Amino acid sequence: MQIRMNANGKLVIEVKLSASVATVDLPLQLVRYEFLSRVAEGALPGSFSRECYEDILGFKSKLLKRLEERRTIDEEESENDSDLSFRIIRLNPDGLIDDRIVEVNFDE
Amino acid sequence: MNQLELIGKVATEFLRRQLQNSKSEEGIARFLLDRLTADQVTNICKEISRDMLLFSTMAIKVPRKLVEGVGLPSEMVTDEKTTYWRNASCDKPAILLANTNDDQGQSLRDITRVGAGDLKSQPDIWVQVASSDLPLTDEQKRHWQQALKGLQEANECSLEEFSEFTVKVRETIAENGIPVVRAIGWALPALRIPRDSYYFDAIPENALGHSSRWKKLFTDAYNKRACYLYKQHPNRQIIENSEIQASYEKVKSQIDPSVQPIMELFIESNVSWSIAADNLSELEWEMDKVNLLFFELKPMKVNLAEKTLQLYDDEFPDTLTDVENLYLDNLNELFKKKKRRKLQRKIKIFTISTVITLTQTKC
Amino acid sequence: MWVDEAIWGHRLYNEQTPWLCFMEFLNVLQAELDEGRAFLEDIPNNLAYVPKSRLHLRNILFNNPQLPVIARTYSNDDKEAWSKWQEAIIKGQSGIDNADFAYLEKRFPKFEHFVSVVQFLRETTIEGENNKRWSSQFIFPYGPNCLYEDLNVKENKSPTNDRRFFGRTGEMLYLMLVRSGRGPQLLVNFQESVLNKKNKFNRLVASLEPKDSMNSSTARLGVYLPYLELPEYQELAGDWLSLLESNIPKYDVIPHLVNIMGLHMIIYSLNRAKDVLEDDTKLTFVLEIVSPKKTIVRELSSDSFTEHNNMSRRAVEAYIRNVEQTEEWEKVTDLSEATSLLALKYEWPQENGIDSANSPEDLINKFISAAINRHKQHVDKFHGTWGKEIGLASRRGARRLRYAPQDMLLKSLVLCVVPKRMEFQDFLDKLYEKYGFIIGDKQALELTEAGRADLEAFSDNARRLEQRLASMGLLRRLSDACAYVENPFGIQEEV
């Protein structure tokens, strides 16, 4: 992931999930930038319109879509995987990220 | 004068005043009849053309599409778009335009909009026009004005409904010479509220100049009476035909035979507005005893016990245990008992008050 | 009696929310797919399918209050944790004969992983935390192993399908889609998402069930959808395909499928009522885009809602009164013949009967009364309940229920109706054409010409919709006159 200037001279957050799929860009306007900064700091004033929030949800959906594509192209969803492992990411009550790996031995 | 003609006259007077106020300004004064119907626009144009002075100062260019086949003189009709007339020169100091559905989004800087809301917001013009040739004092006119203001604050009605209401007030004053306050109560059906000529008598004489008083009464009329015309309780619960029928049977003897057919037609009609509702609204709330029809009706309190028993009977027969059945039966009894006691209290109060009245009259 | 069912089918059930209808539908589809019969119907209304019960899974997820306590108490001793937990669950579980949960220990190397997985899956409960019984809790349909039917599971009794929350509306939905003829296309799409058992999350859920778990559910039959063909079926299938074939990520599309399906079911129920009432005018809904103050549009949307809310009841009465117009009724000479006729056609009155009627006319009146009472239990409430559930009707900012669409529904509509981008006025036209929605002044002509409202009230209403859509990132205003609704997941190339 990186922040760069796109072909039109605009700043974007660019996420590249793998070499096989196109990047997903989130153009960074002033308001969006401030929105993201505030969220990172952990406090968001109510004056921010829902539009920013919806924009980020839209970005998330695009990323998920790209992820689906990557998985198909790179054949990641290996059907022979007898190991199921998951990374469960949560926010704990202090607002800190709780990141744990869960493993399941299950072979159908 | 019908409601469209009144709108025409009010708009004309509105424009006349606007021109007066902008006399000193440079350039052509441009006005736009904004999102009004073809009928409304036509009436306004016709009315302006009857006013020699105004017509000489104001050119009219309304889209042909809007007024097709109505018979307006061809100088008033244009094939150009509204945007053209925004800037075009004109031989008169003022120009009146109108928009159609299609070109409403156009930017309209430097054009004075005349829309339904703008017209409605001038109760003084409405009264001035509607009271012409009526024997009303200035004070009475002021009361009428405040009534219209209070009405607008109580509820938003359409331009035509508002106009219809004002027309009816005028008509009944002209024909029957009744005071303004009574005329307003008489004209309520135009707002889909039951007629009650004496309704606004509740405002003391010295408060008739306060629109807030009118607003309160209009609000109450909408919330507590108009709903019945739609066969709904004030809380919007539907009133079953059988309920009204039962209520009617109880009070039928007190109702004048001449209005009984109107009530009966209403009782049989469907929920929501109907011609029968319209006809009922024109009966007097108190004098024709329309209020009696709805007096006893109260929204149903749900008998939870009964409903629960019913549900289990319908959906899950034989699943309730004996203990559960007993509990529900007892609850049901309790509910019915409470209902009976309430009714008994009502009868008691009624009886006592009747006795008091009788004894008082005796004295 | 058979009145509601004859008009609407068996059945529309108000206590089954759109989400649960969708879950029931998936259960039917998966069961039929297992038998090689997905979206096929040879003999009308002969559907018989065997859903799954998955009682191990459900006990673990929803009938497992001891889990967090045991996890905390034995956090350092996995062996003890497993042992104590198994003791507790075997004791507390319901619905499984000879319950055994030993298979889990081998699959989860650490007890805390097991706890995390259970916690995670519980968080995907459909409709979030609710008060329903544990056997009526459903998790998100990641795949076929997440599907199971609603059951009544009591201690020491066999589980039964009491139709408490799977009231057959999902079965009717299934038949509607079968009869739309677009089943195969829908199936292809579903097999990539909710019916794909290779999905990782599905496999995770599968890991919670024993390999050879007993299915305690038996064949479910009895659904009845009266109409073999209806344009509503095509519309519903078409809308679902639009959503499924757009670029929305596979699972994200599901809430939108549910909303749009809910809308179509409401339209179906109202149109059937209109058919009985012999009203062939277009079904329209006046929608208020919520405004801070009271407007005429609010009144009109309230009236529109009330009118629709009462339609089904009027239809029931009209349906019964129609009997009086038939030749058979004219031939009836006395009360007993009348009773037989009604019993034959409508399964009413029942043997244990009602207070005796005086005459055939009186019998009809009693019938109407009984039918309406029954109708008010469920079908009468369908429109109001589902309207609220999908965000079409609300009381927001006012006391009365009226058509005031919420953001989620508006989003679903955009994602469904807009190919990639569409001029705002065209969008309003499309909503009117497809669903009968009256939002802007162009669609409100009938109302404005009758003098009930001013054009500007409706154009203000449309303006508010523009603002709402813009705040949701779904609309772009290019100039004063030009606004475009944009579907971020649309696939159609710009024209």
mmCIF file of N, CA, C and O in Angstrom, chain B residues 35 101 104-105, chain C residues 286-292 295-298 403 405 410 414 423-429 431-432 437-445 448 454-471 474-477 480-485:
data_model
loop_
_atom_site.group_PDB
_atom_site.id
_atom_site.type_symbol
_atom_site.label_atom_id
_atom_site.label_comp_id
_atom_site.label_asym_id
_atom_site.label_seq_id
_atom_site.Cartn_x
_atom_site.Cartn_y
_atom_site.Cartn_z
ATOM 1 N N ARG B 35 -43.319 26.335 -11.161
ATOM 2 C CA ARG B 35 -43.954 25.054 -10.854
ATOM 3 C C ARG B 35 -45.432 25.178 -10.493
ATOM 4 O O ARG B 35 -45.919 24.568 -9.550
ATOM 5 N N ASN B 101 -42.552 21.403 -16.521
ATOM 6 C CA ASN B 101 -41.878 20.321 -15.827
ATOM 7 C C ASN B 101 -40.438 20.115 -16.227
ATOM 8 O O ASN B 101 -39.602 19.761 -15.428
ATOM 9 N N GLN B 104 -37.140 22.853 -14.953
ATOM 10 C CA GLN B 104 -37.206 23.465 -13.636
ATOM 11 C C GLN B 104 -35.871 23.628 -12.959
ATOM 12 O O GLN B 104 -35.744 24.323 -11.993
ATOM 13 N N GLY B 105 -34.898 22.894 -13.459
ATOM 14 C CA GLY B 105 -33.624 22.946 -12.734
ATOM 15 C C GLY B 105 -32.815 24.168 -13.070
ATOM 16 O O GLY B 105 -31.770 24.406 -12.501
ATOM 17 N N VAL C 286 -46.864 6.653 -2.568
ATOM 18 C CA VAL C 286 -46.326 8.009 -2.422
ATOM 19 C C VAL C 286 -45.247 7.946 -1.347
ATOM 20 O O VAL C 286 -45.523 7.583 -0.206
ATOM 21 N N LEU C 287 -44.033 8.293 -1.703
ATOM 22 C CA LEU C 287 -42.903 8.212 -0.764
ATOM 23 C C LEU C 287 -42.499 9.588 -0.283
ATOM 24 O O LEU C 287 -42.266 10.484 -1.097
ATOM 25 N N GLU C 288 -42.406 9.757 1.020
ATOM 26 C CA GLU C 288 -41.869 11.001 1.547
ATOM 27 C C GLU C 288 -40.393 10.786 1.833
ATOM 28 O O GLU C 288 -40.026 9.860 2.545
ATOM 29 N N ILE C 289 -39.568 11.634 1.254
ATOM 30 C CA ILE C 289 -38.161 11.627 1.658
ATOM 31 C C ILE C 289 -38.126 12.540 2.879
ATOM 32 O O ILE C 289 -38.391 13.744 2.778
ATOM 33 N N VAL C 290 -37.789 11.969 3.995
ATOM 34 C CA VAL C 290 -38.035 12.648 5.263
ATOM 35 C C VAL C 290 -37.536 14.081 5.295
ATOM 36 O O VAL C 290 -36.388 14.357 4.968
ATOM 37 N N SER C 291 -38.411 14.977 5.681
ATOM 38 C CA SER C 291 -38.036 16.374 5.779
ATOM 39 C C SER C 291 -38.198 16.798 7.223
ATOM 40 O O SER C 291 -38.982 16.214 7.961
ATOM 41 N N PRO C 292 -37.443 17.796 7.641
ATOM 42 C CA PRO C 292 -37.506 18.205 9.045
ATOM 43 C C PRO C 292 -38.877 18.719 9.451
ATOM 44 O O PRO C 292 -39.287 18.571 10.581
ATOM 45 N N THR C 295 -44.904 18.201 5.821
ATOM 46 C CA THR C 295 -45.262 18.702 4.497
ATOM 47 C C THR C 295 -46.486 17.949 3.981
ATOM 48 O O THR C 295 -46.877 16.931 4.521
ATOM 49 N N ILE C 296 -47.032 18.451 2.885
ATOM 50 C CA ILE C 296 -48.172 17.769 2.267
ATOM 51 C C ILE C 296 -47.792 16.356 1.883
ATOM 52 O O ILE C 296 -48.600 15.432 1.969
ATOM 53 N N VAL C 297 -46.549 16.199 1.425
ATOM 54 C CA VAL C 297 -46.139 14.882 0.962
ATOM 55 C C VAL C 297 -46.201 13.869 2.098
ATOM 56 O O VAL C 297 -46.542 12.702 1.892
ATOM 57 N N ARG C 298 -45.917 14.347 3.313
ATOM 58 C CA ARG C 298 -46.020 13.434 4.452
ATOM 59 C C ARG C 298 -47.446 12.935 4.611
ATOM 60 O O ARG C 298 -47.697 11.744 4.803
ATOM 61 N N TYR C 403 -44.896 5.860 4.215
ATOM 62 C CA TYR C 403 -43.823 5.430 3.341
ATOM 63 C C TYR C 403 -42.723 6.486 3.382
ATOM 64 O O TYR C 403 -42.845 7.535 2.757
ATOM 65 N N PRO C 405 -38.752 6.041 2.958
ATOM 66 C CA PRO C 405 -37.681 5.063 2.795
ATOM 67 C C PRO C 405 -36.421 5.431 3.566
ATOM 68 O O PRO C 405 -36.045 6.594 3.648
ATOM 69 N N LEU C 410 -32.803 2.726 0.051
ATOM 70 C CA LEU C 410 -32.437 3.582 -1.074
ATOM 71 C C LEU C 410 -31.176 3.042 -1.739
ATOM 72 O O LEU C 410 -31.079 2.992 -2.965
ATOM 73 N N VAL C 414 -30.702 1.753 -5.634
ATOM 74 C CA VAL C 414 -29.705 2.257 -6.579
ATOM 75 C C VAL C 414 -28.889 1.100 -7.136
ATOM 76 O O VAL C 414 -28.700 0.982 -8.347
ATOM 77 N N GLU C 423 -29.216 9.407 -15.238
ATOM 78 C CA GLU C 423 -29.657 10.745 -14.919
ATOM 79 C C GLU C 423 -30.722 10.681 -13.830
ATOM 80 O O GLU C 423 -31.587 9.789 -13.850
ATOM 81 N N PHE C 424 -30.684 11.622 -12.905
ATOM 82 C CA PHE C 424 -31.556 11.549 -11.736
ATOM 83 C C PHE C 424 -33.029 11.468 -12.104
ATOM 84 O O PHE C 424 -33.779 10.653 -11.558
ATOM 85 N N GLN C 425 -33.471 12.266 -13.063
ATOM 86 C CA GLN C 425 -34.890 12.232 -13.431
ATOM 87 C C GLN C 425 -35.254 10.875 -14.033
ATOM 88 O O GLN C 425 -36.348 10.349 -13.819
ATOM 89 N N ASP C 426 -34.323 10.311 -14.789
ATOM 90 C CA ASP C 426 -34.571 8.982 -15.353
ATOM 91 C C ASP C 426 -34.686 7.954 -14.237
ATOM 92 O O ASP C 426 -35.469 7.007 -14.328
ATOM 93 N N PHE C 427 -33.878 8.134 -13.197
ATOM 94 C CA PHE C 427 -33.932 7.233 -12.048
ATOM 95 C C PHE C 427 -35.316 7.277 -11.405
ATOM 96 O O PHE C 427 -35.913 6.244 -11.096
ATOM 97 N N LEU C 428 -35.840 8.489 -11.233
ATOM 98 C CA LEU C 428 -37.178 8.621 -10.649
ATOM 99 C C LEU C 428 -38.219 7.946 -11.539
ATOM 100 O O LEU C 428 -39.134 7.273 -11.057
ATOM 101 N N ASP C 429 -38.069 8.135 -12.866
ATOM 102 C CA ASP C 429 -39.001 7.504 -13.799
ATOM 103 C C ASP C 429 -38.943 5.994 -13.665
ATOM 104 O O ASP C 429 -39.963 5.305 -13.677
ATOM 105 N N LEU C 431 -37.987 4.179 -11.104
ATOM 106 C CA LEU C 431 -38.573 3.726 -9.843
ATOM 107 C C LEU C 431 -40.096 3.699 -9.939
ATOM 108 O O LEU C 431 -40.751 2.812 -9.385
ATOM 109 N N TYR C 432 -40.639 4.655 -10.677
ATOM 110 C CA TYR C 432 -42.089 4.692 -10.844
ATOM 111 C C TYR C 432 -42.545 3.521 -11.711
ATOM 112 O O TYR C 432 -43.494 2.810 -11.405
ATOM 113 N N PHE C 437 -43.276 3.888 -7.442
ATOM 114 C CA PHE C 437 -42.888 4.907 -6.458
ATOM 115 C C PHE C 437 -43.121 6.310 -6.993
ATOM 116 O O PHE C 437 -42.612 6.668 -8.043
ATOM 117 N N ILE C 438 -43.863 7.104 -6.228
ATOM 118 C CA ILE C 438 -44.079 8.501 -6.590
ATOM 119 C C ILE C 438 -43.229 9.354 -5.669
ATOM 120 O O ILE C 438 -43.477 9.407 -4.470
ATOM 121 N N ILE C 439 -42.201 9.952 -6.235
ATOM 122 C CA ILE C 439 -41.299 10.779 -5.423
ATOM 123 C C ILE C 439 -41.248 12.212 -5.937
ATOM 124 O O ILE C 439 -41.328 13.169 -5.187
ATOM 125 N N GLY C 440 -41.065 12.373 -7.246
ATOM 126 C CA GLY C 440 -40.924 13.709 -7.829
ATOM 127 C C GLY C 440 -42.210 14.181 -8.484
ATOM 128 O O GLY C 440 -43.182 13.441 -8.578
ATOM 129 N N ASP C 441 -42.197 15.410 -8.962
ATOM 130 C CA ASP C 441 -43.444 15.988 -9.473
ATOM 131 C C ASP C 441 -43.915 15.334 -10.772
ATOM 132 O O ASP C 441 -45.110 15.269 -11.028
ATOM 133 N N LYS C 442 -42.964 14.832 -11.577
ATOM 134 C CA LYS C 442 -43.387 14.199 -12.833
ATOM 135 C C LYS C 442 -44.278 12.997 -12.565
ATOM 136 O O LYS C 442 -45.219 12.727 -13.307
ATOM 137 N N GLN C 443 -43.961 12.263 -11.511
ATOM 138 C CA GLN C 443 -44.743 11.067 -11.216
ATOM 139 C C GLN C 443 -46.012 11.412 -10.437
ATOM 140 O O GLN C 443 -46.917 10.602 -10.313
ATOM 141 N N ALA C 444 -46.050 12.632 -9.886
ATOM 142 C CA ALA C 444 -47.165 12.999 -9.005
ATOM 143 C C ALA C 444 -48.257 13.768 -9.725
ATOM 144 O O ALA C 444 -49.128 14.340 -9.082
ATOM 145 N N LEU C 445 -48.219 13.770 -11.065
ATOM 146 C CA LEU C 445 -49.161 14.604 -11.818
ATOM 147 C C LEU C 445 -50.609 14.402 -11.423
ATOM 148 O O LEU C 445 -51.369 15.350 -11.286
ATOM 149 N N THR C 448 -51.216 16.268 -8.249
ATOM 150 C CA THR C 448 -51.145 17.723 -8.317
ATOM 151 C C THR C 448 -52.307 18.258 -9.144
ATOM 152 O O THR C 448 -52.839 19.334 -8.850
ATOM 153 N N ASP C 454 -49.123 20.741 -4.294
ATOM 154 C CA ASP C 454 -48.472 21.591 -5.274
ATOM 155 C C ASP C 454 -47.290 20.847 -5.858
ATOM 156 O O ASP C 454 -46.626 20.092 -5.179
ATOM 157 N N LEU C 455 -47.023 21.141 -7.130
ATOM 158 C CA LEU C 455 -45.880 20.545 -7.807
ATOM 159 C C LEU C 455 -44.615 20.753 -7.001
ATOM 160 O O LEU C 455 -43.775 19.873 -6.893
ATOM 161 N N GLU C 456 -44.490 21.957 -6.436
ATOM 162 C CA GLU C 456 -43.219 22.255 -5.775
ATOM 163 C C GLU C 456 -43.019 21.380 -4.544
ATOM 164 O O GLU C 456 -41.885 21.094 -4.173
ATOM 165 N N ALA C 457 -44.127 20.924 -3.941
ATOM 166 C CA ALA C 457 -43.965 20.024 -2.789
ATOM 167 C C ALA C 457 -43.247 18.760 -3.228
ATOM 168 O O ALA C 457 -42.367 18.247 -2.529
ATOM 169 N N PHE C 458 -43.616 18.250 -4.403
ATOM 170 C CA PHE C 458 -42.979 17.028 -4.873
ATOM 171 C C PHE C 458 -41.592 17.275 -5.451
ATOM 172 O O PHE C 458 -40.719 16.427 -5.323
ATOM 173 N N SER C 459 -41.401 18.448 -6.085
ATOM 174 C CA SER C 459 -40.041 18.654 -6.587
ATOM 175 C C SER C 459 -39.097 18.897 -5.413
ATOM 176 O O SER C 459 -37.932 18.514 -5.472
ATOM 177 N N ASP C 460 -39.594 19.479 -4.327
ATOM 178 C CA ASP C 460 -38.769 19.591 -3.114
ATOM 179 C C ASP C 460 -38.446 18.202 -2.574
ATOM 180 O O ASP C 460 -37.348 17.948 -2.108
ATOM 181 N N ASN C 461 -39.446 17.329 -2.642
ATOM 182 C CA ASN C 461 -39.270 15.947 -2.178
ATOM 183 C C ASN C 461 -38.141 15.271 -2.963
ATOM 184 O O ASN C 461 -37.272 14.616 -2.396
ATOM 185 N N ALA C 462 -38.167 15.490 -4.286
ATOM 186 C CA ALA C 462 -37.120 14.904 -5.134
ATOM 187 C C ALA C 462 -35.767 15.526 -4.820
ATOM 188 O O ALA C 462 -34.742 14.839 -4.789
ATOM 189 N N ARG C 463 -35.773 16.813 -4.553
ATOM 190 C CA ARG C 463 -34.527 17.498 -4.181
ATOM 191 C C ARG C 463 -33.911 16.860 -2.936
ATOM 192 O O ARG C 463 -32.711 16.654 -2.845
ATOM 193 N N ARG C 464 -34.770 16.552 -1.974
ATOM 194 C CA ARG C 464 -34.280 15.940 -0.745
ATOM 195 C C ARG C 464 -33.678 14.572 -1.034
ATOM 196 O O ARG C 464 -32.684 14.168 -0.431
ATOM 197 N N LEU C 465 -34.264 13.857 -1.997
ATOM 198 C CA LEU C 465 -33.695 12.558 -2.349
ATOM 199 C C LEU C 465 -32.315 12.740 -2.948
ATOM 200 O O LEU C 465 -31.386 11.996 -2.633
ATOM 201 N N GLU C 466 -32.177 13.759 -3.804
ATOM 202 C CA GLU C 466 -30.860 14.053 -4.361
ATOM 203 C C GLU C 466 -29.847 14.247 -3.260
ATOM 204 O O GLU C 466 -28.741 13.716 -3.308
ATOM 205 N N GLN C 467 -30.231 15.037 -2.265
ATOM 206 C CA GLN C 467 -29.290 15.324 -1.182
ATOM 207 C C GLN C 467 -28.954 14.066 -0.400
ATOM 208 O O GLN C 467 -27.807 13.829 -0.035
ATOM 209 N N ARG C 468 -29.975 13.255 -0.149
ATOM 210 C CA ARG C 468 -29.725 12.006 0.586
ATOM 211 C C ARG C 468 -28.755 11.121 -0.178
ATOM 212 O O ARG C 468 -27.811 10.580 0.371
ATOM 213 N N LEU C 469 -29.027 10.948 -1.471
ATOM 214 C CA LEU C 469 -28.176 10.081 -2.276
ATOM 215 C C LEU C 469 -26.761 10.640 -2.346
ATOM 216 O O LEU C 469 -25.786 9.892 -2.292
ATOM 217 N N ALA C 470 -26.661 11.967 -2.451
ATOM 218 C CA ALA C 470 -25.327 12.574 -2.495
ATOM 219 C C ALA C 470 -24.577 12.295 -1.210
ATOM 220 O O ALA C 470 -23.393 11.967 -1.223
ATOM 221 N N SER C 471 -25.272 12.391 -0.085
ATOM 222 C CA SER C 471 -24.580 12.166 1.188
ATOM 223 C C SER C 471 -24.197 10.711 1.357
ATOM 224 O O SER C 471 -23.373 10.378 2.196
ATOM 225 N N LEU C 474 -23.842 8.336 -3.640
ATOM 226 C CA LEU C 474 -24.470 7.675 -4.778
ATOM 227 C C LEU C 474 -24.952 8.654 -5.834
ATOM 228 O O LEU C 474 -25.589 8.264 -6.798
ATOM 229 N N LEU C 475 -24.669 9.930 -5.639
ATOM 230 C CA LEU C 475 -25.152 10.896 -6.619
ATOM 231 C C LEU C 475 -24.111 11.966 -6.824
ATOM 232 O O LEU C 475 -23.471 12.425 -5.884
ATOM 233 N N ARG C 476 -23.962 12.372 -8.090
ATOM 234 C CA ARG C 476 -23.019 13.438 -8.385
ATOM 235 C C ARG C 476 -23.751 14.529 -9.144
ATOM 236 O O ARG C 476 -24.420 14.260 -10.131
ATOM 237 N N ARG C 477 -23.585 15.747 -8.654
ATOM 238 C CA ARG C 477 -24.272 16.860 -9.290
ATOM 239 C C ARG C 477 -23.264 17.557 -10.171
ATOM 240 O O ARG C 477 -22.267 18.075 -9.697
ATOM 241 N N ASP C 480 -26.255 22.862 -12.230
ATOM 242 C CA ASP C 480 -27.586 23.110 -11.697
ATOM 243 C C ASP C 480 -28.632 22.167 -12.236
ATOM 244 O O ASP C 480 -29.568 21.786 -11.554
ATOM 245 N N ALA C 481 -28.502 21.843 -13.502
ATOM 246 C CA ALA C 481 -29.597 21.082 -14.096
ATOM 247 C C ALA C 481 -29.297 19.603 -14.201
ATOM 248 O O ALA C 481 -30.126 18.821 -14.584
ATOM 249 N N CYS C 482 -28.058 19.243 -13.841
ATOM 250 C CA CYS C 482 -27.636 17.900 -14.205
ATOM 251 C C CYS C 482 -27.148 17.101 -13.013
ATOM 252 O O CYS C 482 -26.121 17.396 -12.447
ATOM 253 N N ALA C 483 -27.897 16.071 -12.651
ATOM 254 C CA ALA C 483 -27.434 15.228 -11.555
ATOM 255 C C ALA C 483 -27.486 13.777 -11.996
ATOM 256 O O ALA C 483 -28.431 13.351 -12.652
ATOM 257 N N TYR C 484 -26.466 13.035 -11.623
ATOM 258 C CA TYR C 484 -26.399 11.632 -12.017
ATOM 259 C C TYR C 484 -26.364 10.734 -10.800
ATOM 260 O O TYR C 484 -25.585 10.937 -9.876
ATOM 261 N N VAL C 485 -27.172 9.690 -10.845
ATOM 262 C CA VAL C 485 -27.105 8.679 -9.798
ATOM 263 C C VAL C 485 -26.048 7.670 -10.230
ATOM 264 O O VAL C 485 -26.032 7.244 -11.390
#
